[in-house]
Amino acid sequence: MADPRTRPPLVHRLSRLTILLVIVALAVWFGTSALALTAVDWATTVVSDITATIWRPLTETS
Protein backbone atom coordinates (compact mmCIF):
# COMPACT_ATOMS: atom_id res chain seq x y z
CA MET A 1 0.00 0.00 0.00
CA ALA A 2 1.29 3.45 -0.91
CA ASP A 3 2.24 5.96 1.73
CA PRO A 4 -0.64 8.49 1.98
CA ARG A 5 1.80 11.33 2.70
CA THR A 6 3.38 11.16 -0.75
CA ARG A 7 1.39 12.77 -3.51
CA PRO A 8 1.07 11.16 -6.92
CA PRO A 9 3.23 12.78 -9.62
CA LEU A 10 0.17 14.03 -11.52
CA VAL A 11 -1.19 15.93 -8.52
CA HIS A 12 2.27 17.36 -7.83
CA ARG A 13 2.57 18.47 -11.47
CA LEU A 14 -0.91 20.02 -11.45
CA SER A 15 -0.23 21.97 -8.26
CA ARG A 16 3.02 23.31 -9.74
CA LEU A 17 1.17 24.31 -12.89
CA THR A 18 -1.55 26.02 -10.85
CA ILE A 19 1.00 28.01 -8.85
CA LEU A 20 2.77 29.01 -12.07
CA LEU A 21 -0.50 30.11 -13.68
CA VAL A 22 -1.42 32.19 -10.61
CA ILE A 23 1.97 33.91 -10.68
CA VAL A 24 1.66 34.64 -14.41
CA ALA A 25 -1.90 35.93 -13.97
CA LEU A 26 -0.82 38.27 -11.17
CA ALA A 27 2.13 39.52 -13.21
CA VAL A 28 -0.14 40.24 -16.19
CA TRP A 29 -2.71 41.97 -13.97
CA PHE A 30 -0.09 44.17 -12.30
CA GLY A 31 1.50 44.88 -15.67
CA THR A 32 -1.77 45.99 -17.24
CA SER A 33 -2.60 48.05 -14.16
CA ALA A 34 0.73 49.86 -14.40
CA LEU A 35 0.22 50.32 -18.14
CA ALA A 36 -3.27 51.72 -17.58
CA LEU A 37 -1.98 54.16 -14.95
CA THR A 38 0.77 55.28 -17.32
CA ALA A 39 -1.77 55.78 -20.11
CA VAL A 40 -4.05 57.83 -17.85
CA ASP A 41 -1.09 59.93 -16.71
CA TRP A 42 0.00 60.50 -20.32
CA ALA A 43 -3.55 61.42 -21.40
CA THR A 44 -3.86 63.87 -18.51
CA THR A 45 -0.58 65.50 -19.51
CA VAL A 46 -1.65 65.78 -23.16
CA VAL A 47 -5.00 67.32 -22.24
CA SER A 48 -3.28 69.73 -19.87
CA ASP A 49 -0.81 70.78 -22.58
CA ILE A 50 -3.56 71.26 -25.14
CA THR A 51 -5.55 73.32 -22.67
CA ALA A 52 -2.52 75.48 -21.88
CA THR A 53 -1.54 76.11 -25.49
CA ILE A 54 -4.87 76.35 -27.32
CA TRP A 55 -7.82 76.88 -25.02
CA ARG A 56 -6.43 79.53 -22.64
CA PRO A 57 -5.26 81.96 -25.35
CA LEU A 58 -8.67 81.71 -27.01
CA THR A 59 -10.55 82.46 -23.81
CA GLU A 60 -8.28 85.20 -22.49
CA THR A 61 -9.01 88.74 -23.57
CA SER A 62 -6.12 91.17 -23.92
PDB file of C-alpha atoms in Angstrom:
ATOM      1  CA  MET A   1       0.000   0.000   0.000  1.00  0.00           C
ATOM      2  CA  ALA A   2       1.294   3.450  -0.907  1.00  0.00           C
ATOM      3  CA  ASP A   3       2.244   5.964   1.729  1.00  0.00           C
ATOM      4  CA  PRO A   4      -0.641   8.495   1.985  1.00  0.00           C
ATOM      5  CA  ARG A   5       1.796  11.330   2.702  1.00  0.00           C
ATOM      6  CA  THR A   6       3.375  11.159  -0.755  1.00  0.00           C
ATOM      7  CA  ARG A   7       1.388  12.774  -3.512  1.00  0.00           C
ATOM      8  CA  PRO A   8       1.068  11.161  -6.917  1.00  0.00           C
ATOM      9  CA  PRO A   9       3.230  12.783  -9.616  1.00  0.00           C
ATOM     10  CA  LEU A  10       0.174  14.033 -11.524  1.00  0.00           C
ATOM     11  CA  VAL A  11      -1.186  15.930  -8.516  1.00  0.00           C
ATOM     12  CA  HIS A  12       2.266  17.359  -7.835  1.00  0.00           C
ATOM     13  CA  ARG A  13       2.575  18.466 -11.465  1.00  0.00           C
ATOM     14  CA  LEU A  14      -0.909  20.025 -11.454  1.00  0.00           C
ATOM     15  CA  SER A  15      -0.229  21.967  -8.264  1.00  0.00           C
ATOM     16  CA  ARG A  16       3.020  23.311  -9.735  1.00  0.00           C
ATOM     17  CA  LEU A  17       1.166  24.314 -12.892  1.00  0.00           C
ATOM     18  CA  THR A  18      -1.553  26.020 -10.846  1.00  0.00           C
ATOM     19  CA  ILE A  19       1.004  28.010  -8.852  1.00  0.00           C
ATOM     20  CA  LEU A  20       2.773  29.007 -12.070  1.00  0.00           C
ATOM     21  CA  LEU A  21      -0.503  30.111 -13.677  1.00  0.00           C
ATOM     22  CA  VAL A  22      -1.424  32.188 -10.614  1.00  0.00           C
ATOM     23  CA  ILE A  23       1.969  33.914 -10.683  1.00  0.00           C
ATOM     24  CA  VAL A  24       1.662  34.639 -14.411  1.00  0.00           C
ATOM     25  CA  ALA A  25      -1.902  35.933 -13.973  1.00  0.00           C
ATOM     26  CA  LEU A  26      -0.821  38.267 -11.166  1.00  0.00           C
ATOM     27  CA  ALA A  27       2.126  39.521 -13.213  1.00  0.00           C
ATOM     28  CA  VAL A  28      -0.137  40.235 -16.191  1.00  0.00           C
ATOM     29  CA  TRP A  29      -2.707  41.967 -13.973  1.00  0.00           C
ATOM     30  CA  PHE A  30      -0.094  44.169 -12.298  1.00  0.00           C
ATOM     31  CA  GLY A  31       1.496  44.883 -15.675  1.00  0.00           C
ATOM     32  CA  THR A  32      -1.768  45.985 -17.243  1.00  0.00           C
ATOM     33  CA  SER A  33      -2.601  48.051 -14.156  1.00  0.00           C
ATOM     34  CA  ALA A  34       0.729  49.857 -14.404  1.00  0.00           C
ATOM     35  CA  LEU A  35       0.223  50.323 -18.140  1.00  0.00           C
ATOM     36  CA  ALA A  36      -3.270  51.721 -17.578  1.00  0.00           C
ATOM     37  CA  LEU A  37      -1.984  54.156 -14.946  1.00  0.00           C
ATOM     38  CA  THR A  38       0.767  55.277 -17.317  1.00  0.00           C
ATOM     39  CA  ALA A  39      -1.767  55.780 -20.108  1.00  0.00           C
ATOM     40  CA  VAL A  40      -4.045  57.830 -17.852  1.00  0.00           C
ATOM     41  CA  ASP A  41      -1.087  59.932 -16.708  1.00  0.00           C
ATOM     42  CA  TRP A  42      -0.003  60.502 -20.324  1.00  0.00           C
ATOM     43  CA  ALA A  43      -3.545  61.421 -21.399  1.00  0.00           C
ATOM     44  CA  THR A  44      -3.856  63.873 -18.506  1.00  0.00           C
ATOM     45  CA  THR A  45      -0.578  65.502 -19.513  1.00  0.00           C
ATOM     46  CA  VAL A  46      -1.645  65.779 -23.155  1.00  0.00           C
ATOM     47  CA  VAL A  47      -5.004  67.323 -22.243  1.00  0.00           C
ATOM     48  CA  SER A  48      -3.281  69.730 -19.872  1.00  0.00           C
ATOM     49  CA  ASP A  49      -0.807  70.777 -22.577  1.00  0.00           C
ATOM     50  CA  ILE A  50      -3.558  71.256 -25.139  1.00  0.00           C
ATOM     51  CA  THR A  51      -5.550  73.324 -22.668  1.00  0.00           C
ATOM     52  CA  ALA A  52      -2.518  75.479 -21.879  1.00  0.00           C
ATOM     53  CA  THR A  53      -1.538  76.113 -25.492  1.00  0.00           C
ATOM     54  CA  ILE A  54      -4.867  76.350 -27.320  1.00  0.00           C
ATOM     55  CA  TRP A  55      -7.819  76.877 -25.017  1.00  0.00           C
ATOM     56  CA  ARG A  56      -6.429  79.525 -22.645  1.00  0.00           C
ATOM     57  CA  PRO A  57      -5.258  81.964 -25.352  1.00  0.00           C
ATOM     58  CA  LEU A  58      -8.673  81.710 -27.013  1.00  0.00           C
ATOM     59  CA  THR A  59     -10.550  82.455 -23.812  1.00  0.00           C
ATOM     60  CA  GLU A  60      -8.285  85.196 -22.489  1.00  0.00           C
ATOM     61  CA  THR A  61      -9.009  88.741 -23.573  1.00  0.00           C
ATOM     62  CA  SER A  62      -6.124  91.167 -23.916  1.00  0.00           C
TER      63      SER A  62
END
